[in-house]
Structures are given as structure tokens and as C-alpha cells.
XYZ file of C-alpha atoms in Angstrom:
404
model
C 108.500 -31.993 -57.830
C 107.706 -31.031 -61.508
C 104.117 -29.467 -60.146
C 106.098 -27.495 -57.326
C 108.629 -26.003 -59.842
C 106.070 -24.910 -62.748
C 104.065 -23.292 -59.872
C 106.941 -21.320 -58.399
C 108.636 -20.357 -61.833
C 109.961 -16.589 -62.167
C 108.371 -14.764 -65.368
C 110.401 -12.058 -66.846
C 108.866 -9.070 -68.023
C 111.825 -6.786 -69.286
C 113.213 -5.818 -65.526
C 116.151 -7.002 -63.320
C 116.761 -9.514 -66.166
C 120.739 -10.478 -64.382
C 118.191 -11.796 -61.443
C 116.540 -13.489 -63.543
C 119.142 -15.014 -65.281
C 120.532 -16.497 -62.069
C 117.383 -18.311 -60.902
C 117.268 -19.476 -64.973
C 120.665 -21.162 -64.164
C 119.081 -23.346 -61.659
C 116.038 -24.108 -62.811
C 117.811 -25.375 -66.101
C 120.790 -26.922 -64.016
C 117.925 -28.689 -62.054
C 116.442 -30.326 -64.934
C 120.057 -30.582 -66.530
C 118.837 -29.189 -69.551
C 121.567 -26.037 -68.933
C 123.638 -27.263 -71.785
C 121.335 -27.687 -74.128
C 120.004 -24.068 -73.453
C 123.004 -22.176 -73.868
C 125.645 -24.514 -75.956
C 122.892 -26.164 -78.638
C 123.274 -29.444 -79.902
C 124.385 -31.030 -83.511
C 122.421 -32.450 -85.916
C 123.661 -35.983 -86.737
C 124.818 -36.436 -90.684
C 123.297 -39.115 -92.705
C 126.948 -41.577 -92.167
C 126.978 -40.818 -88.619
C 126.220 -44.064 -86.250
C 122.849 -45.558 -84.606
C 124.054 -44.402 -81.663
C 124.411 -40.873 -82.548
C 121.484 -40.708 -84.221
C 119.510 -42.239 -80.796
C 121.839 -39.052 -79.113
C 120.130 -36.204 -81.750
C 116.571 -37.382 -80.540
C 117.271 -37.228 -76.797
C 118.992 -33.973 -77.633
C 116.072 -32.868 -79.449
C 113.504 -33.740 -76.680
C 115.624 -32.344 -74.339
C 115.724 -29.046 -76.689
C 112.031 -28.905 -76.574
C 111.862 -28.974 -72.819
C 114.401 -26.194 -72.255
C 112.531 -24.264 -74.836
C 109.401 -25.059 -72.825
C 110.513 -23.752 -69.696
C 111.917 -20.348 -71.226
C 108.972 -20.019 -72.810
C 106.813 -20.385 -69.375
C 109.587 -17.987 -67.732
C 108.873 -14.622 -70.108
C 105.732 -12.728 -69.950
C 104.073 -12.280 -73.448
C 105.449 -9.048 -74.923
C 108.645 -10.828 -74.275
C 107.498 -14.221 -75.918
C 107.283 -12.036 -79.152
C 110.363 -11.984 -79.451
C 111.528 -15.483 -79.209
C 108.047 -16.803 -80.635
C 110.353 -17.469 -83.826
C 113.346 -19.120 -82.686
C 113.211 -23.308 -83.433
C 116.148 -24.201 -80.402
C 116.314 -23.227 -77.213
C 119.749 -21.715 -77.466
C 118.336 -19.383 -79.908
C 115.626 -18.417 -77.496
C 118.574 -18.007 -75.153
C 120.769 -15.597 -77.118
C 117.873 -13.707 -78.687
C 117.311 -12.994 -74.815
C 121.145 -12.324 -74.287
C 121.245 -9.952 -77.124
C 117.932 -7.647 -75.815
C 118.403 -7.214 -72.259
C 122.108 -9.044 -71.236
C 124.766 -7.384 -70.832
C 127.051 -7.339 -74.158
C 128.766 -5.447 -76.075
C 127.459 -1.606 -76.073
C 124.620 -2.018 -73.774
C 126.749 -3.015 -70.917
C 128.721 -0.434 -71.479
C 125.533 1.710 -71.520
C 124.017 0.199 -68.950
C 127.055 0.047 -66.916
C 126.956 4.126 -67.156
C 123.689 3.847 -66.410
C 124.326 1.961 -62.777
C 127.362 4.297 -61.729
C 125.283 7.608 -62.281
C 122.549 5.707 -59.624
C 125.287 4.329 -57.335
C 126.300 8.243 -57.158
C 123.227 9.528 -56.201
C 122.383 7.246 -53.693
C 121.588 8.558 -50.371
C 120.049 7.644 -46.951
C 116.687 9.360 -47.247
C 115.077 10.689 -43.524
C 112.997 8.033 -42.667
C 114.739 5.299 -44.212
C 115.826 2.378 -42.037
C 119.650 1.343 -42.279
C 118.486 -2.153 -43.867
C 116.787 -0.701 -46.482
C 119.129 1.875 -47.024
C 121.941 -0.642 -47.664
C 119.669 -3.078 -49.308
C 119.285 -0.443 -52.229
C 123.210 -0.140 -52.257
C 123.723 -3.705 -52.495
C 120.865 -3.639 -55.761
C 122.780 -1.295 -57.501
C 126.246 -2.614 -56.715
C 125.323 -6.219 -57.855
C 124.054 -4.900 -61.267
C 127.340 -3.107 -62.093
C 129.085 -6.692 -60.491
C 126.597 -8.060 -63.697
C 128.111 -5.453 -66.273
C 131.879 -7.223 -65.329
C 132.532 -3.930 -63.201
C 134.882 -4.555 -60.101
C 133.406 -2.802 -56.772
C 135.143 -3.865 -53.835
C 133.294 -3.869 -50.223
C 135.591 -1.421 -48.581
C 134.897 1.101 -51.353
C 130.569 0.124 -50.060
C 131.529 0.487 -46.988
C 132.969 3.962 -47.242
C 130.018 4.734 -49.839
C 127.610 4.233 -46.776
C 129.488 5.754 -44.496
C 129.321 9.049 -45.899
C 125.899 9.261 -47.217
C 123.889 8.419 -43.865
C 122.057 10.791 -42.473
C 122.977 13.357 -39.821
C 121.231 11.276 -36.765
C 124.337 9.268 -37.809
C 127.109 10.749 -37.583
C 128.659 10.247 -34.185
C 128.353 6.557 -34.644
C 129.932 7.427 -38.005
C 133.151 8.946 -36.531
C 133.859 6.581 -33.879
C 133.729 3.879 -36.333
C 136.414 5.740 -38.324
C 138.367 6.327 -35.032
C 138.198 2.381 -33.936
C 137.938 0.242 -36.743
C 140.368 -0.830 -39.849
C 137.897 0.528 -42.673
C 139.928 -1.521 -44.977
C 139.075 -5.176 -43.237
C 135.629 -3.709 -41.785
C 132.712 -5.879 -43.591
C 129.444 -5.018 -44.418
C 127.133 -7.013 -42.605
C 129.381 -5.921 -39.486
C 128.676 -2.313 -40.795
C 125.383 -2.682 -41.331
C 124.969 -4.419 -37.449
C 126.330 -1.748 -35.558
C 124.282 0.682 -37.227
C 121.334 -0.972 -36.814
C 122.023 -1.236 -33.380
C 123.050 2.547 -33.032
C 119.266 3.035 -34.851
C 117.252 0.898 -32.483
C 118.771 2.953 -29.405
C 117.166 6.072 -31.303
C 113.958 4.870 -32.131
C 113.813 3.777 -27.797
C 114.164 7.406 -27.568
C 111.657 9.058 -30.015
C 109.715 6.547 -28.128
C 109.826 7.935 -24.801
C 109.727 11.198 -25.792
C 106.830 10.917 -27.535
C 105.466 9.171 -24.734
C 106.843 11.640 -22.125
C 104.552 14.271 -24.492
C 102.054 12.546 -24.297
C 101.658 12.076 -20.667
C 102.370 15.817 -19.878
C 99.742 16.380 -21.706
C 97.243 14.885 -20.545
C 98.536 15.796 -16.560
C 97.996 19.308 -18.036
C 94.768 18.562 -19.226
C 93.521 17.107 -16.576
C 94.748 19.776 -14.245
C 93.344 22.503 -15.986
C 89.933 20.637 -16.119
C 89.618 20.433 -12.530
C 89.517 23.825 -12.039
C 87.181 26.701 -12.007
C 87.683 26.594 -16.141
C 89.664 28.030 -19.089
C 88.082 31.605 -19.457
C 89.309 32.719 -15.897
C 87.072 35.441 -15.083
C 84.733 35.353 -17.726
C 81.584 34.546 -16.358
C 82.090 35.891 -12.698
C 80.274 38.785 -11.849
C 81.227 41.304 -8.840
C 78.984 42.613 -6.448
C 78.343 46.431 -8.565
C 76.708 46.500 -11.773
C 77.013 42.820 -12.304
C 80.454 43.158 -14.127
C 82.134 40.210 -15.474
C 85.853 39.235 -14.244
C 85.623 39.167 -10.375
C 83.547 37.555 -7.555
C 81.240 39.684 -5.312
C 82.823 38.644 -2.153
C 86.426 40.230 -3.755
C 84.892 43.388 -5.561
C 86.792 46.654 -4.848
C 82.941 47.818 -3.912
C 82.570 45.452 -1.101
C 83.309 46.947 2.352
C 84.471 43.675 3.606
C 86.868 43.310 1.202
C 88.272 46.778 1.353
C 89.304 45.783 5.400
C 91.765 42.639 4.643
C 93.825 43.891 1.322
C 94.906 46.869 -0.118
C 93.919 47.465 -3.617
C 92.569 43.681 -4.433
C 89.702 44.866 -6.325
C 88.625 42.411 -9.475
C 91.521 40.460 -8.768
C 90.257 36.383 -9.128
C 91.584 33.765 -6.699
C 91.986 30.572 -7.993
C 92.273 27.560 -5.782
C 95.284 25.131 -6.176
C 96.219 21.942 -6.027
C 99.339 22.008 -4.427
C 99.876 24.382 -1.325
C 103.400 25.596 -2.625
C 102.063 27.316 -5.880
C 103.224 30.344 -6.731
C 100.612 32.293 -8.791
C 101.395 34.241 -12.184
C 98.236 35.294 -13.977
C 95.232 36.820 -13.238
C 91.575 37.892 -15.164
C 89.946 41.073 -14.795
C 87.060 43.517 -16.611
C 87.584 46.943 -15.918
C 84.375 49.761 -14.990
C 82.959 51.533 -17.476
C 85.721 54.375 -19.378
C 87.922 54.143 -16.024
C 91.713 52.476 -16.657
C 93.252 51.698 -13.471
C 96.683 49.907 -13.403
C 97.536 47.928 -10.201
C 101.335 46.716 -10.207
C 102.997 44.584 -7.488
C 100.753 42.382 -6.231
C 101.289 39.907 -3.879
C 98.876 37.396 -4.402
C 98.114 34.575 -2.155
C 96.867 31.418 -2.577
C 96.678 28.761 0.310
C 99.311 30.061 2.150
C 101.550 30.730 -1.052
C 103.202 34.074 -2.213
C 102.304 34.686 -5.979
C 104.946 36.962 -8.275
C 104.802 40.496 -9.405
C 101.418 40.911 -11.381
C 100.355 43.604 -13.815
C 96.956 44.152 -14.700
C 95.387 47.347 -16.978
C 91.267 47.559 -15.917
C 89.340 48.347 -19.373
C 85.831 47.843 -20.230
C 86.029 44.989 -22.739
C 89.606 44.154 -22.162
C 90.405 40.321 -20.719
C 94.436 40.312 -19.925
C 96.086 37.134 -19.009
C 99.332 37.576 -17.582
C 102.441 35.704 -17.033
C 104.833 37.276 -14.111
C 108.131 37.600 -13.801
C 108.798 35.747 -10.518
C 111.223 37.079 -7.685
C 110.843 35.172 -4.415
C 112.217 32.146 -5.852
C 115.270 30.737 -4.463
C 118.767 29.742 -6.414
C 118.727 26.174 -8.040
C 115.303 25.951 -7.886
C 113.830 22.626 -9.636
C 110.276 23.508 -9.367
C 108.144 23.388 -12.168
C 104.932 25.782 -11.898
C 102.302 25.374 -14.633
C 101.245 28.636 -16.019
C 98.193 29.734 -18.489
C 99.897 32.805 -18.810
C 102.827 32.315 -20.282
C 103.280 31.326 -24.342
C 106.691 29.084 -23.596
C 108.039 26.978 -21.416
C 111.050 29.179 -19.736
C 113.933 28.736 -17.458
C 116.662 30.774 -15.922
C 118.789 27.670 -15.519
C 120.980 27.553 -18.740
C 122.993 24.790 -17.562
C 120.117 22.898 -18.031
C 119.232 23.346 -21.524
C 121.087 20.842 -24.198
C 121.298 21.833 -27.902
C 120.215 25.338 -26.928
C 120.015 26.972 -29.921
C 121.106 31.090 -29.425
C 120.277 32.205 -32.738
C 116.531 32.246 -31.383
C 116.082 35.565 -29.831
C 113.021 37.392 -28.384
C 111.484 39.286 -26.211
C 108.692 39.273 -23.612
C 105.751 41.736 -23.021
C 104.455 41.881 -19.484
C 100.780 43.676 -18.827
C 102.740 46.727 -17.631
C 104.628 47.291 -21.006
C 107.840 45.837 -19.406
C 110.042 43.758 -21.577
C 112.510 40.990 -20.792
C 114.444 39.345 -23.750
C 115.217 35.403 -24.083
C 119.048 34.465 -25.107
C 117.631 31.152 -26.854
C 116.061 28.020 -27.039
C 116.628 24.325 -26.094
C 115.695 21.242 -24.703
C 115.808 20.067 -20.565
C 115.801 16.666 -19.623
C 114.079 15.355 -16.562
C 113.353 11.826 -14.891
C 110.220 10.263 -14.424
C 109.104 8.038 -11.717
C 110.401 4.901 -13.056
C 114.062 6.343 -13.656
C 113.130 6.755 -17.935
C 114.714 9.817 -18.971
C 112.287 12.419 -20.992
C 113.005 15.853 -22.788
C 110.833 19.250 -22.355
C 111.145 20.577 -26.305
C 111.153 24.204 -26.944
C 112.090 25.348 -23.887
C 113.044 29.322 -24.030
C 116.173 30.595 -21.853
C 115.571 33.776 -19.738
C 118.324 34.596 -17.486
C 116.077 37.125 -16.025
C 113.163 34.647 -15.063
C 113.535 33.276 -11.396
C 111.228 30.514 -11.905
C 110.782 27.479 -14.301
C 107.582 28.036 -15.755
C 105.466 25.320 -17.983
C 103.492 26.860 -20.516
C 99.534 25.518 -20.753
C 98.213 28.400 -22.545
């Protein structure tokens, strides 16, 4: 028992010395040398009795043993301080006097502890255990320094200096519950629960993220390739932007469309894709501009495209869709486009109007966006994700997913 106490003995070093002062109390109560630490003992006269005198030597063992144990308990810099005292209650009150909490420096220290207890708030990515943890530190000092803090005035201490993730937990637990009888552990367990509920949900968002992602990703990757157009070369001159077969040169061509020159058809994965953006490289100094263009894909009727034909100019556009029908839930993935956008505002939650702008089409047209929020949709096994920075356009027909 002796080995398992000298091995697990707390050393102070000039820090938290009211915690150390409590596990003191029963290490010395333990080897009921307590007394003799902080009351002393009397040194026998030269009339007193045999018996008294056999009482002064087991005092004075016992004397040396509490003196031992302080002595094992204090780091070095500290045993310089006490390396002079000849009892242990000496030791003891040299101790008291330094770093207790008497006379002026409680009072100073006590000043010390209500400035921190002020201060104290729930930093971002704190956790609501730790957060009260470092309350309950602070409060049990001043408890130390004889200063009264009741739990209700804790409770409304934490209450009010959570962070803002917090705070409709923190009114309906002002609506419903007696503040005055609420305790602290019960506090601290229905915020706790409140913050495991959130940290679910960063989860699946961030998973939700993640997996568009990489559907994006892969989507894009098994098609004809990012540059869209670069690389292609019609059939005159060898220009870049367009295949032979579609060139505005080719007679064959010329007898199925009207005005499809150096437009690039892209093949899709699903047959109900409408289809926003093109590539093209213009001839030469000629600048052509071909507007309205119904583009087909498989059987599917693309928006209104824009496209201005330079010589080193690459546009990638982003239409402004019109043949879409009311309450449409479609998502269509678009290079074109910078932002996710909807026309659906009823779908959007925090939208955020103070985030205004405007969007530039190929033909210099300009449509403005009333804000910007976040739309919730469901995924296969019922889990409920979030789309971030999604831009409102009441304009826009279509819900359009950015992959550019």
C-alpha cells in the first residue's frame, strides 16, 4: 500500500495549489498524520509523566513522516522554501502563507478569478464539456478564496455565453424550464445532446459534398473531356472547335440545320438533358454571332445559346433555359455556369438577399440574382443533404448545378 501511494503522489510546482491541497488532506488523513501536519505537537517539560514523554516521541516520529511526505509532494524550487522549517506544521504554513489563500492574496487572487470568470466564453470549436469544464475550474477557485457562487448564477453564466449554433436550444430552455431549480449536469446533458444532433449533420453534409463530387467527377470524365472543342478540328483549314462532319463548310451539313456551323454536340448520359453550353473557334478576322439555337441532343431540346465566332476566342456558355415546365425538380449539370441557380425561392432556406449580382450571357444579356441560400434534397436512403451556395434567379427556368 505504502509502494502504491509514494508512486502515485501529486508534486506541486507553484500551480492549482487549492487542488493540491485537497488530495494533501487525504493522503495525510490516510496515514493519520493530518493533525500533526497542520495543528503541531508539544514538547513535553522536564516534570511531565513517562507517559507523556513516550507521547512526544511518537509525536515526533510521526512529525518526521508528515514532513517526509510534504517534502516528496513539492517540486524543488518549492522545497527551497520549506528546506528550513524543523516540523511539519511549519512546512505546512510556510506553504499556506506563499500560495493559500489568506489574508491579501485571496483577496488578490479572488480579483484575479472574477476578472477570468467574466471573460469566459464558448470559443467556435469548443465542445459543451469542455466549455463548462473550464467554468467549473474557475468557479471552484473563487469557492477556494471563501467566495459564494451559486449554480443558478453558472447556469445562467453558460447560458448566455454559448455560441450562436446554440441559441434556439438556449431559448426553449428559458421558455420550459425553472432556471432557478435547473442543475448543471442537467444543463450540461441537454446541450450535449442538442450538440451531437449537429455534429450528425455537418456529418452528412460533408458527406453529401463529398459524394456530389465525385458523381460530378466521374460524369465529366466519361465524356469527350474538359476543353470542349479544343482539339477538334472542322473539315476547312483544320480549325480547332468543331468536327468535320458539323462544319458550316460541309454540304451535308448545310441540308439538315440551319446555321449549325462549329457548333459541338456532346453526347449524354441521360436522354432528357437539356443542353446549355457550347465551344467554338471562329475563321480567321470574321465575327459571326448565332443566337437562338435549338440544340439537340438524343432527342432533347437544349436552351437559348449565344455564341460570338473569333479567331482565338474559346466561349463557354451557360443559357438561360425556357422550355422548362413550372415546379420543375430537375437538376441539369452544367460546365457553363459559375453557381448553382434556381428559380424556385421557396426552396432556398437561410437565403441570404443582401448577396446581389448579375449574370453575363455570350450575347451581352444580363439577368440579376435576388440572393443566395441553401436547398435541401433527399438521398436514396431517406438522409437529408444541403446544396450550399445556391444563387436565386427568378428569371432562370431551370435548376442548374454548377461543374465549371
Amino acid at each position: 500500500m505504502a509502494g502504491l501511494i509514494q508512486n502515485s503522489l501529486p508534486v506541486f510546482d507553484g500551480k492549482n495549489f487549492e487542488d493540491w491541497c485537497v488530495k494533501m488532506d487525504a493522503i495525510l488523513g490516510f496515514q493519520e498524520i493530518d493533525e500533526i501536519a497542520k495543528v503541531g505537537f508539544k514538547e513535553p517539560a522536564k516534570n511531565d509523566t513517562e507517559e507523556t514523554k513516550k507521547a512526544y516521541k511518537e509525536n515526533k516520529k510521526l512529525d518526521c513522516k508528515a514532513r517526509m511526505i510534504l517534502h516528496q509532494c513539492i517540486s524543488a524550487t518549492i522545497f527551497q522554501k520549506v528546506s528550513k522549517a524543523t516540523t511539519a506544521k511549519e512546512t505546512w504554513e510556510i506553504l499556506q502563507d506563499g500560495y493559500g489563500s489568506a489574508g491579501n492574496v485571496k483577496e488578490i487572487r479572488l480579483q484575479s478569478l472574477r476578472r477570468q470568470y467574466e471573460l469566459l466564453k464558448m470559443e467556435e470549436q469548443e465542445t459543451v464539456d469542455g466549455y463548462i469544464g473550464r467554468i467549473q475550474m474557475v468557479v471552484n477557485a473563487m469557492r477556494a478564496c471563501d467566495k459564494v457562487v451559486k449554480d443558478k448564477k453558472i447556469v445562467h453564466k453558460i447560458l448566455r455565453t454559448l455560441t450562436p449554433q446554440y441559441d434556439h436550444i438556449v431559448v426553449a430552455i428559458m421558455e420550459n424550464r425553472d432556471l432557478e431549480k435547473l442543475k448543471i449536469e442537467e444543463l450540461q446533458n441537454s446541450l450535449e445532446i442538442h450538440e451531437q444532433r449537429l455534429l450528425e449533420r455537418k456529418t452528412a453534409e460533408q458527406d453529401a459534398v463529398q459524394n456530389i463530387n465525385q458523381a460530378l467527377q466521374a460524369k465529366t470524365q466519361r465524356g469527350r473531356g474538359t476543353d470542349r472543342g479544343r482539339g477538334r478540328r472542322g473539315g476547312r483549314g483544320g480549325k480547332f472547335g468543331h468536327y468535320s462532319s458539323e462544319c458550316w463548310h460541309n454540304e451535308n451539313a448545310k441540308k439538315g440545320t440551319n446555321e449549325e456551323a462549329n457548333l459541338v454536340k456532346e453526347e449524354l448520359e441521360s436522354d432528357s438533358d437539356n443542353v446549355l453550353l457550347m465551344t467554338i473557334s471562329g475563321n480567321n478576322d470574321k465575327e459571326r454571332t448565332v443566337q437562338n439555337r435549338h440544340v439537340q441532343r438524343r432527342n432533347s431540346v437544349g436552351d437559348e445559346c449565344a455564341e460570338k465566332v473569333g479567331e482565338t476566342e474559346y466561349v463557354s456558355l451557360a443559357g438561360q433555359t425556357l422550355h422548362a415546365k413550372e415546379e420543375d425538380t430537375t437538376w441539369y449539370l452544367d460546365t457553363g455556369c459559375s453557381n448553382h441557380m434556381t428559380g424556385n425561392r421557396k426552396w432556398l432556406l437561410d437565403l441570404d438577399t443582401s448577396v446581389k449580382g448579375t449574370i453575363r450571357f455570350a450575347d451581352n444579356r444580363y439577368i440579376r440574382t435576388e440572393g443566395s441560400g441553401k436547398v435541401m434534397i433527399t438521398r436514396k436512403n431517406g438522409r437529408p443533404v444541403f446544396i450550399h451556395n445556391v444563387w436565386y434567379v427568378p428569371t432562370i427556368k431551370n435548376n442548374l448545378l454548377s461543374l465549371g
